[in-house]
Amino acid sequence: MENTLRLLYALQQVDLQLQEIHELKGDLPAVVAELEAKVNEMTSRLKELEKTVKQSKVERDKADSDIVTLAEKAEKYKGQQLQVKNNKQYDALTKEIELAQERSIKLQKDMELLEGRMQLAKTDAVVVATQLEEISVDYDERKKELKEVNKEHEKEELKFRHEREKLLARIKKEDFDRYERIQRAKGGTAVVPVKRGACGGCFSRVPPQKMLEIRQNTKLFMCEHCGRILVSDQVAEKSPAL
Ligand SMILES: [Zn+2]
């Protein structure tokens, strides 16, 4: 049992170190992730707008050339009307001319809509591109900052993570589960030494009889007030050094 207590106390020390590193980084990792998501979102929005501009232009140009073709057709029909032999043929050509004119009017309207859509997308694209540029500068700066902070603590972090893996391999699952449960409930500290007759977590007095039992290191004792695992000074001092 003394071994289990030592391992749990050592795990607690490692976790506190990792927590400290995590706190040093502050909200930087979250900020960088958020900026990255924004950059990606705006980049795809910009692509979408550029695609709209391109497509509208192609469709507009097509309508434009169709109008020219229709006008040519109408002129041709008008020429044919001068040579027809009867009213029936004349009327048939009149109908064709009218159809070409109607179609042309419809295409004019389409062109206006496409032109409007293109201009709107162009304007939006300029706005998005400007925002994207600003946010990209911010993103790059923050990313660089985070990289530096990570680099600064990388070795330490790796060392502690490795240490943690080694400890976990030696701690029974049920003990670790209990540790983790208390750790989560108590915001990080699950194992504390008894100091001057008081719990090292909540500073409540530990009864003398219990102190004696804790010193024997024969079982897991919880603080009656905060529920943290209590270890003796002896265990805390002789814990696998970090
Ligand atoms: Zn306590």
PDB file of C-alpha atoms and ligand atoms in Angstrom:
ATOM      1  CA  MET A   1       0.000   0.000   0.000  1.00  0.00           C
ATOM      2  CA  GLU A   2       2.834   2.364   0.765  1.00  0.00           C
ATOM      3  CA  ASN A   3       3.946   1.878  -2.811  1.00  0.00           C
ATOM      4  CA  THR A   4       0.482   2.775  -4.149  1.00  0.00           C
ATOM      5  CA  LEU A   5       0.429   5.896  -2.002  1.00  0.00           C
ATOM      6  CA  ARG A   6       3.847   6.916  -3.296  1.00  0.00           C
ATOM      7  CA  LEU A   7       2.832   6.332  -6.892  1.00  0.00           C
ATOM      8  CA  LEU A   8      -0.366   8.325  -6.475  1.00  0.00           C
ATOM      9  CA  TYR A   9       1.495  11.156  -4.797  1.00  0.00           C
ATOM     10  CA  ALA A  10       4.097  11.125  -7.588  1.00  0.00           C
ATOM     11  CA  LEU A  11       1.340  11.171 -10.185  1.00  0.00           C
ATOM     12  CA  GLN A  12      -0.145  14.159  -8.407  1.00  0.00           C
ATOM     13  CA  GLN A  13       3.160  16.034  -8.604  1.00  0.00           C
ATOM     14  CA  VAL A  14       3.506  15.280 -12.313  1.00  0.00           C
ATOM     15  CA  ASP A  15      -0.039  16.408 -12.988  1.00  0.00           C
ATOM     16  CA  LEU A  16       0.521  19.644 -11.087  1.00  0.00           C
ATOM     17  CA  GLN A  17       3.594  20.342 -13.234  1.00  0.00           C
ATOM     18  CA  LEU A  18       1.636  19.656 -16.415  1.00  0.00           C
ATOM     19  CA  GLN A  19      -1.163  21.853 -15.157  1.00  0.00           C
ATOM     20  CA  GLU A  20       1.312  24.641 -14.542  1.00  0.00           C
ATOM     21  CA  ILE A  21       2.634  24.392 -18.102  1.00  0.00           C
ATOM     22  CA  HIS A  22      -0.920  24.371 -19.379  1.00  0.00           C
ATOM     23  CA  GLU A  23      -1.674  27.524 -17.408  1.00  0.00           C
ATOM     24  CA  LEU A  24       1.444  29.239 -18.733  1.00  0.00           C
ATOM     25  CA  LYS A  25       0.095  28.790 -22.240  1.00  0.00           C
ATOM     26  CA  GLY A  26      -3.136  30.392 -21.089  1.00  0.00           C
ATOM     27  CA  ASP A  27      -5.867  30.695 -23.648  1.00  0.00           C
ATOM     28  CA  LEU A  28      -3.378  30.915 -26.515  1.00  0.00           C
ATOM     29  CA  PRO A  29      -4.082  27.420 -27.910  1.00  0.00           C
ATOM     30  CA  ALA A  30      -7.827  28.140 -27.923  1.00  0.00           C
ATOM     31  CA  VAL A  31      -7.297  31.563 -29.519  1.00  0.00           C
ATOM     32  CA  VAL A  32      -5.130  30.048 -32.265  1.00  0.00           C
ATOM     33  CA  ALA A  33      -7.676  27.298 -32.952  1.00  0.00           C
ATOM     34  CA  GLU A  34     -10.470  29.857 -33.173  1.00  0.00           C
ATOM     35  CA  LEU A  35      -8.507  32.075 -35.559  1.00  0.00           C
ATOM     36  CA  GLU A  36      -7.633  29.092 -37.712  1.00  0.00           C
ATOM     37  CA  ALA A  37     -11.310  28.162 -38.028  1.00  0.00           C
ATOM     38  CA  LYS A  38     -12.136  31.735 -39.021  1.00  0.00           C
ATOM     39  CA  VAL A  39      -9.379  31.861 -41.634  1.00  0.00           C
ATOM     40  CA  ASN A  40     -10.633  28.598 -43.149  1.00  0.00           C
ATOM     41  CA  GLU A  41     -14.222  29.772 -43.157  1.00  0.00           C
ATOM     42  CA  MET A  42     -13.382  33.092 -44.803  1.00  0.00           C
ATOM     43  CA  THR A  43     -11.118  31.461 -47.354  1.00  0.00           C
ATOM     44  CA  SER A  44     -13.899  29.177 -48.532  1.00  0.00           C
ATOM     45  CA  ARG A  45     -16.378  32.088 -48.512  1.00  0.00           C
ATOM     46  CA  LEU A  46     -14.000  34.075 -50.703  1.00  0.00           C
ATOM     47  CA  LYS A  47     -13.629  31.140 -53.108  1.00  0.00           C
ATOM     48  CA  GLU A  48     -17.404  30.860 -53.294  1.00  0.00           C
ATOM     49  CA  LEU A  49     -17.746  34.561 -54.137  1.00  0.00           C
ATOM     50  CA  GLU A  50     -15.036  34.378 -56.766  1.00  0.00           C
ATOM     51  CA  LYS A  51     -16.808  31.419 -58.311  1.00  0.00           C
ATOM     52  CA  THR A  52     -20.070  33.398 -58.396  1.00  0.00           C
ATOM     53  CA  VAL A  53     -18.325  36.312 -60.127  1.00  0.00           C
ATOM     54  CA  LYS A  54     -16.822  33.995 -62.733  1.00  0.00           C
ATOM     55  CA  GLN A  55     -20.034  32.074 -63.351  1.00  0.00           C
ATOM     56  CA  SER A  56     -22.180  35.202 -63.596  1.00  0.00           C
ATOM     57  CA  LYS A  57     -19.747  36.664 -66.100  1.00  0.00           C
ATOM     58  CA  VAL A  58     -19.824  33.534 -68.279  1.00  0.00           C
ATOM     59  CA  GLU A  59     -23.634  33.454 -68.202  1.00  0.00           C
ATOM     60  CA  ARG A  60     -23.892  37.173 -68.857  1.00  0.00           C
ATOM     61  CA  ASP A  61     -21.550  36.950 -71.867  1.00  0.00           C
ATOM     62  CA  LYS A  62     -23.557  34.009 -73.191  1.00  0.00           C
ATOM     63  CA  ALA A  63     -26.798  36.002 -72.928  1.00  0.00           C
ATOM     64  CA  ASP A  64     -25.078  38.923 -74.622  1.00  0.00           C
ATOM     65  CA  SER A  65     -24.008  36.848 -77.606  1.00  0.00           C
ATOM     66  CA  ASP A  66     -27.438  35.163 -77.777  1.00  0.00           C
ATOM     67  CA  ILE A  67     -29.032  38.612 -78.066  1.00  0.00           C
ATOM     68  CA  VAL A  68     -26.756  39.420 -81.017  1.00  0.00           C
ATOM     69  CA  THR A  69     -27.658  36.127 -82.687  1.00  0.00           C
ATOM     70  CA  LEU A  70     -31.383  36.779 -82.147  1.00  0.00           C
ATOM     71  CA  ALA A  71     -31.083  40.271 -83.646  1.00  0.00           C
ATOM     72  CA  GLU A  72     -29.365  38.798 -86.699  1.00  0.00           C
ATOM     73  CA  LYS A  73     -32.117  36.221 -87.034  1.00  0.00           C
ATOM     74  CA  ALA A  74     -34.814  38.897 -86.810  1.00  0.00           C
ATOM     75  CA  GLU A  75     -33.040  40.905 -89.518  1.00  0.00           C
ATOM     76  CA  LYS A  76     -32.900  37.796 -91.698  1.00  0.00           C
ATOM     77  CA  TYR A  77     -36.637  37.158 -91.225  1.00  0.00           C
ATOM     78  CA  LYS A  78     -37.385  40.782 -92.094  1.00  0.00           C
ATOM     79  CA  GLY A  79     -35.420  40.342 -95.328  1.00  0.00           C
ATOM     80  CA  GLN A  80     -37.348  37.153 -96.104  1.00  0.00           C
ATOM     81  CA  GLN A  81     -40.661  38.939 -95.525  1.00  0.00           C
ATOM     82  CA  LEU A  82     -39.878  41.151 -98.546  1.00  0.00           C
ATOM     83  CA  GLN A  83     -39.707  38.109-100.754  1.00  0.00           C
ATOM     84  CA  VAL A  84     -42.663  35.987 -99.584  1.00  0.00           C
ATOM     85  CA  LYS A  85     -45.437  35.036-101.992  1.00  0.00           C
ATOM     86  CA  ASN A  86     -48.416  34.937 -99.634  1.00  0.00           C
ATOM     87  CA  ASN A  87     -49.829  36.236 -96.369  1.00  0.00           C
ATOM     88  CA  LYS A  88     -49.466  32.925 -94.578  1.00  0.00           C
ATOM     89  CA  GLN A  89     -45.690  32.917 -95.067  1.00  0.00           C
ATOM     90  CA  TYR A  90     -45.544  36.582 -94.132  1.00  0.00           C
ATOM     91  CA  ASP A  91     -47.472  35.992 -90.904  1.00  0.00           C
ATOM     92  CA  ALA A  92     -45.308  32.991 -90.042  1.00  0.00           C
ATOM     93  CA  LEU A  93     -42.203  35.178 -90.348  1.00  0.00           C
ATOM     94  CA  THR A  94     -43.831  37.941 -88.282  1.00  0.00           C
ATOM     95  CA  LYS A  95     -44.411  35.399 -85.561  1.00  0.00           C
ATOM     96  CA  GLU A  96     -40.747  34.298 -85.695  1.00  0.00           C
ATOM     97  CA  ILE A  97     -39.612  37.898 -85.450  1.00  0.00           C
ATOM     98  CA  GLU A  98     -41.851  38.489 -82.429  1.00  0.00           C
ATOM     99  CA  LEU A  99     -40.557  35.350 -80.749  1.00  0.00           C
ATOM    100  CA  ALA A 100     -36.969  36.473 -81.308  1.00  0.00           C
ATOM    101  CA  GLN A 101     -37.791  39.892 -79.850  1.00  0.00           C
ATOM    102  CA  GLU A 102     -39.513  38.415 -76.808  1.00  0.00           C
ATOM    103  CA  ARG A 103     -36.601  36.083 -76.206  1.00  0.00           C
ATOM    104  CA  SER A 104     -34.224  39.003 -76.563  1.00  0.00           C
ATOM    105  CA  ILE A 105     -36.129  41.066 -73.972  1.00  0.00           C
ATOM    106  CA  LYS A 106     -36.024  38.137 -71.548  1.00  0.00           C
ATOM    107  CA  LEU A 107     -32.276  37.777 -72.121  1.00  0.00           C
ATOM    108  CA  GLN A 108     -31.771  41.518 -71.478  1.00  0.00           C
ATOM    109  CA  LYS A 109     -33.438  41.090 -68.094  1.00  0.00           C
ATOM    110  CA  ASP A 110     -31.303  38.031 -67.358  1.00  0.00           C
ATOM    111  CA  MET A 111     -28.229  40.028 -68.234  1.00  0.00           C
ATOM    112  CA  GLU A 112     -29.170  42.758 -65.782  1.00  0.00           C
ATOM    113  CA  LEU A 113     -29.725  40.206 -63.022  1.00  0.00           C
ATOM    114  CA  LEU A 114     -26.426  38.485 -63.771  1.00  0.00           C
ATOM    115  CA  GLU A 115     -24.627  41.795 -63.882  1.00  0.00           C
ATOM    116  CA  GLY A 116     -26.143  42.721 -60.509  1.00  0.00           C
ATOM    117  CA  ARG A 117     -25.205  39.373 -59.018  1.00  0.00           C
ATOM    118  CA  MET A 118     -21.661  39.712 -60.318  1.00  0.00           C
ATOM    119  CA  GLN A 119     -21.205  43.238 -58.927  1.00  0.00           C
ATOM    120  CA  LEU A 120     -22.609  42.224 -55.536  1.00  0.00           C
ATOM    121  CA  ALA A 121     -20.296  39.217 -55.325  1.00  0.00           C
ATOM    122  CA  LYS A 122     -17.354  41.422 -56.364  1.00  0.00           C
ATOM    123  CA  THR A 123     -18.119  43.935 -53.606  1.00  0.00           C
ATOM    124  CA  ASP A 124     -18.551  41.173 -51.021  1.00  0.00           C
ATOM    125  CA  ALA A 125     -15.324  39.532 -52.159  1.00  0.00           C
ATOM    126  CA  VAL A 126     -13.388  42.765 -51.573  1.00  0.00           C
ATOM    127  CA  VAL A 127     -14.807  43.042 -48.039  1.00  0.00           C
ATOM    128  CA  VAL A 128     -14.090  39.401 -47.212  1.00  0.00           C
ATOM    129  CA  ALA A 129     -10.596  39.583 -48.707  1.00  0.00           C
ATOM    130  CA  THR A 130      -9.778  42.618 -46.552  1.00  0.00           C
ATOM    131  CA  GLN A 131     -11.066  40.921 -43.398  1.00  0.00           C
ATOM    132  CA  LEU A 132      -9.250  37.736 -44.281  1.00  0.00           C
ATOM    133  CA  GLU A 133      -6.011  39.625 -44.693  1.00  0.00           C
ATOM    134  CA  GLU A 134      -6.367  41.279 -41.289  1.00  0.00           C
ATOM    135  CA  ILE A 135      -7.290  38.075 -39.530  1.00  0.00           C
ATOM    136  CA  SER A 136      -4.497  36.163 -41.256  1.00  0.00           C
ATOM    137  CA  VAL A 137      -1.942  38.597 -39.872  1.00  0.00           C
ATOM    138  CA  ASP A 138      -3.370  38.074 -36.381  1.00  0.00           C
ATOM    139  CA  TYR A 139      -3.480  34.308 -36.885  1.00  0.00           C
ATOM    140  CA  ASP A 140       0.144  34.130 -38.047  1.00  0.00           C
ATOM    141  CA  GLU A 141       1.314  36.202 -35.099  1.00  0.00           C
ATOM    142  CA  ARG A 142      -0.569  34.154 -32.532  1.00  0.00           C
ATOM    143  CA  LYS A 143       0.521  30.903 -34.137  1.00  0.00           C
ATOM    144  CA  LYS A 144       4.127  32.010 -33.945  1.00  0.00           C
ATOM    145  CA  GLU A 145       3.653  32.989 -30.317  1.00  0.00           C
ATOM    146  CA  LEU A 146       2.147  29.599 -29.483  1.00  0.00           C
ATOM    147  CA  LYS A 147       4.944  27.814 -31.320  1.00  0.00           C
ATOM    148  CA  GLU A 148       7.489  29.663 -29.202  1.00  0.00           C
ATOM    149  CA  VAL A 149       5.663  28.897 -25.966  1.00  0.00           C
ATOM    150  CA  ASN A 150       5.340  25.250 -26.995  1.00  0.00           C
ATOM    151  CA  LYS A 151       8.997  25.072 -27.900  1.00  0.00           C
ATOM    152  CA  GLU A 152       9.946  26.596 -24.589  1.00  0.00           C
ATOM    153  CA  HIS A 153       8.067  23.930 -22.615  1.00  0.00           C
ATOM    154  CA  GLU A 154       8.277  21.050 -25.050  1.00  0.00           C
ATOM    155  CA  LYS A 155      11.089  19.173 -23.346  1.00  0.00           C
ATOM    156  CA  GLU A 156       9.595  19.609 -19.902  1.00  0.00           C
ATOM    157  CA  GLU A 157       6.161  18.598 -21.084  1.00  0.00           C
ATOM    158  CA  LEU A 158       7.484  15.503 -22.818  1.00  0.00           C
ATOM    159  CA  LYS A 159       9.430  14.542 -19.732  1.00  0.00           C
ATOM    160  CA  PHE A 160       6.359  14.828 -17.524  1.00  0.00           C
ATOM    161  CA  ARG A 161       4.148  13.007 -19.995  1.00  0.00           C
ATOM    162  CA  HIS A 162       6.647  10.183 -20.159  1.00  0.00           C
ATOM    163  CA  GLU A 163       6.866  10.120 -16.372  1.00  0.00           C
ATOM    164  CA  ARG A 164       3.082  10.002 -16.204  1.00  0.00           C
ATOM    165  CA  GLU A 165       2.890   7.031 -18.577  1.00  0.00           C
ATOM    166  CA  LYS A 166       5.399   5.145 -16.467  1.00  0.00           C
ATOM    167  CA  LEU A 167       3.432   5.849 -13.297  1.00  0.00           C
ATOM    168  CA  LEU A 168       0.112   4.903 -14.882  1.00  0.00           C
ATOM    169  CA  ALA A 169       1.544   1.540 -15.883  1.00  0.00           C
ATOM    170  CA  ARG A 170       2.221   0.844 -12.225  1.00  0.00           C
ATOM    171  CA  ILE A 171      -1.005   2.159 -10.708  1.00  0.00           C
ATOM    172  CA  LYS A 172      -4.047  -0.101 -10.438  1.00  0.00           C
ATOM    173  CA  LYS A 173      -6.965   1.023 -12.539  1.00  0.00           C
ATOM    174  CA  GLU A 174      -9.363   1.358  -9.608  1.00  0.00           C
ATOM    175  CA  ASP A 175      -6.864   3.539  -7.746  1.00  0.00           C
ATOM    176  CA  PHE A 176      -6.317   5.704 -10.790  1.00  0.00           C
ATOM    177  CA  ASP A 177     -10.083   6.007 -11.389  1.00  0.00           C
ATOM    178  CA  ARG A 178     -10.559   7.181  -7.852  1.00  0.00           C
ATOM    179  CA  TYR A 179      -7.654   9.617  -8.199  1.00  0.00           C
ATOM    180  CA  GLU A 180      -9.070  11.002 -11.426  1.00  0.00           C
ATOM    181  CA  ARG A 181     -12.542  11.371  -9.965  1.00  0.00           C
ATOM    182  CA  ILE A 182     -11.277  13.390  -7.001  1.00  0.00           C
ATOM    183  CA  GLN A 183      -8.937  15.384  -9.231  1.00  0.00           C
ATOM    184  CA  ARG A 184     -11.801  16.407 -11.482  1.00  0.00           C
ATOM    185  CA  ALA A 185     -14.024  17.327  -8.542  1.00  0.00           C
ATOM    186  CA  LYS A 186     -11.300  19.283  -6.773  1.00  0.00           C
ATOM    187  CA  GLY A 187      -9.847  21.188  -9.693  1.00  0.00           C
ATOM    188  CA  GLY A 188      -6.556  19.343  -9.920  1.00  0.00           C
ATOM    189  CA  THR A 189      -5.453  18.260  -6.458  1.00  0.00           C
ATOM    190  CA  ALA A 190      -6.459  14.749  -5.424  1.00  0.00           C
ATOM    191  CA  VAL A 191      -3.552  13.659  -3.208  1.00  0.00           C
ATOM    192  CA  VAL A 192      -2.292  15.875  -0.402  1.00  0.00           C
ATOM    193  CA  PRO A 193       0.073  15.388   2.507  1.00  0.00           C
ATOM    194  CA  VAL A 194      -1.074  15.909   6.061  1.00  0.00           C
ATOM    195  CA  LYS A 195       0.687  19.012   7.297  1.00  0.00           C
ATOM    196  CA  ARG A 196       0.798  20.028  10.931  1.00  0.00           C
ATOM    197  CA  GLY A 197      -2.196  17.832  11.683  1.00  0.00           C
ATOM    198  CA  ALA A 198      -4.316  19.296   8.896  1.00  0.00           C
ATOM    199  CA  CYS A 199      -5.379  18.226   5.405  1.00  0.00           C
ATOM    200  CA  GLY A 200      -3.011  19.803   2.849  1.00  0.00           C
ATOM    201  CA  GLY A 201      -5.979  20.476   0.567  1.00  0.00           C
ATOM    202  CA  CYS A 202      -8.739  22.033   2.665  1.00  0.00           C
ATOM    203  CA  PHE A 203      -6.701  22.620   5.842  1.00  0.00           C
ATOM    204  CA  SER A 204      -9.278  20.884   8.038  1.00  0.00           C
ATOM    205  CA  ARG A 205      -7.901  19.271  11.177  1.00  0.00           C
ATOM    206  CA  VAL A 206      -7.221  15.549  10.920  1.00  0.00           C
ATOM    207  CA  PRO A 207      -8.058  13.664  14.172  1.00  0.00           C
ATOM    208  CA  PRO A 208      -4.957  12.306  16.004  1.00  0.00           C
ATOM    209  CA  GLN A 209      -6.165   8.704  15.780  1.00  0.00           C
ATOM    210  CA  LYS A 210      -6.487   9.042  12.010  1.00  0.00           C
ATOM    211  CA  MET A 211      -3.049  10.667  11.840  1.00  0.00           C
ATOM    212  CA  LEU A 212      -1.583   7.563  13.423  1.00  0.00           C
ATOM    213  CA  GLU A 213      -3.351   5.337  10.924  1.00  0.00           C
ATOM    214  CA  ILE A 214      -2.241   7.464   7.991  1.00  0.00           C
ATOM    215  CA  ARG A 215       1.365   7.217   9.181  1.00  0.00           C
ATOM    216  CA  GLN A 216       1.155   3.450   8.937  1.00  0.00           C
ATOM    217  CA  ASN A 217       0.610   3.816   5.163  1.00  0.00           C
ATOM    218  CA  THR A 218      -1.525   0.710   5.041  1.00  0.00           C
ATOM    219  CA  LYS A 219      -4.604   1.988   3.264  1.00  0.00           C
ATOM    220  CA  LEU A 220      -6.084   4.899   1.349  1.00  0.00           C
ATOM    221  CA  PHE A 221      -7.478   7.535   3.673  1.00  0.00           C
ATOM    222  CA  MET A 222      -9.725  10.326   2.509  1.00  0.00           C
ATOM    223  CA  CYS A 223     -10.074  13.713   4.146  1.00  0.00           C
ATOM    224  CA  GLU A 224     -13.460  13.729   5.872  1.00  0.00           C
ATOM    225  CA  HIS A 225     -14.117  17.262   4.701  1.00  0.00           C
ATOM    226  CA  CYS A 226     -12.878  17.498   1.113  1.00  0.00           C
ATOM    227  CA  GLY A 227     -12.562  13.843   0.104  1.00  0.00           C
ATOM    228  CA  ARG A 228      -8.956  14.128  -1.058  1.00  0.00           C
ATOM    229  CA  ILE A 229      -6.537  11.250  -0.550  1.00  0.00           C
ATOM    230  CA  LEU A 230      -4.306  11.937   2.438  1.00  0.00           C
ATOM    231  CA  VAL A 231      -0.714  10.746   2.596  1.00  0.00           C
ATOM    232  CA  SER A 232       1.806  10.974   5.396  1.00  0.00           C
ATOM    233  CA  ASP A 233       4.819  13.278   5.305  1.00  0.00           C
ATOM    234  CA  GLN A 234       6.955  10.197   4.990  1.00  0.00           C
ATOM    235  CA  VAL A 235       5.255   9.218   1.712  1.00  0.00           C
ATOM    236  CA  ALA A 236       5.356  12.777   0.410  1.00  0.00           C
ATOM    237  CA  GLU A 237       9.077  13.100   1.140  1.00  0.00           C
ATOM    238  CA  LYS A 238      10.156   9.761  -0.208  1.00  0.00           C
ATOM    239  CA  SER A 239       8.020   9.927  -3.281  1.00  0.00           C
ATOM    240  CA  PRO A 240       9.838   9.034  -6.517  1.00  0.00           C
ATOM    241  CA  ALA A 241      11.758  12.232  -7.040  1.00  0.00           C
ATOM    242  CA  LEU A 242      10.947  14.501  -9.940  1.00  0.00           C
TER     243      LEU A 242
HETATM  244 ZN    ZN B   1      -9.391  18.064   3.118  1.00  0.00          ZN
END
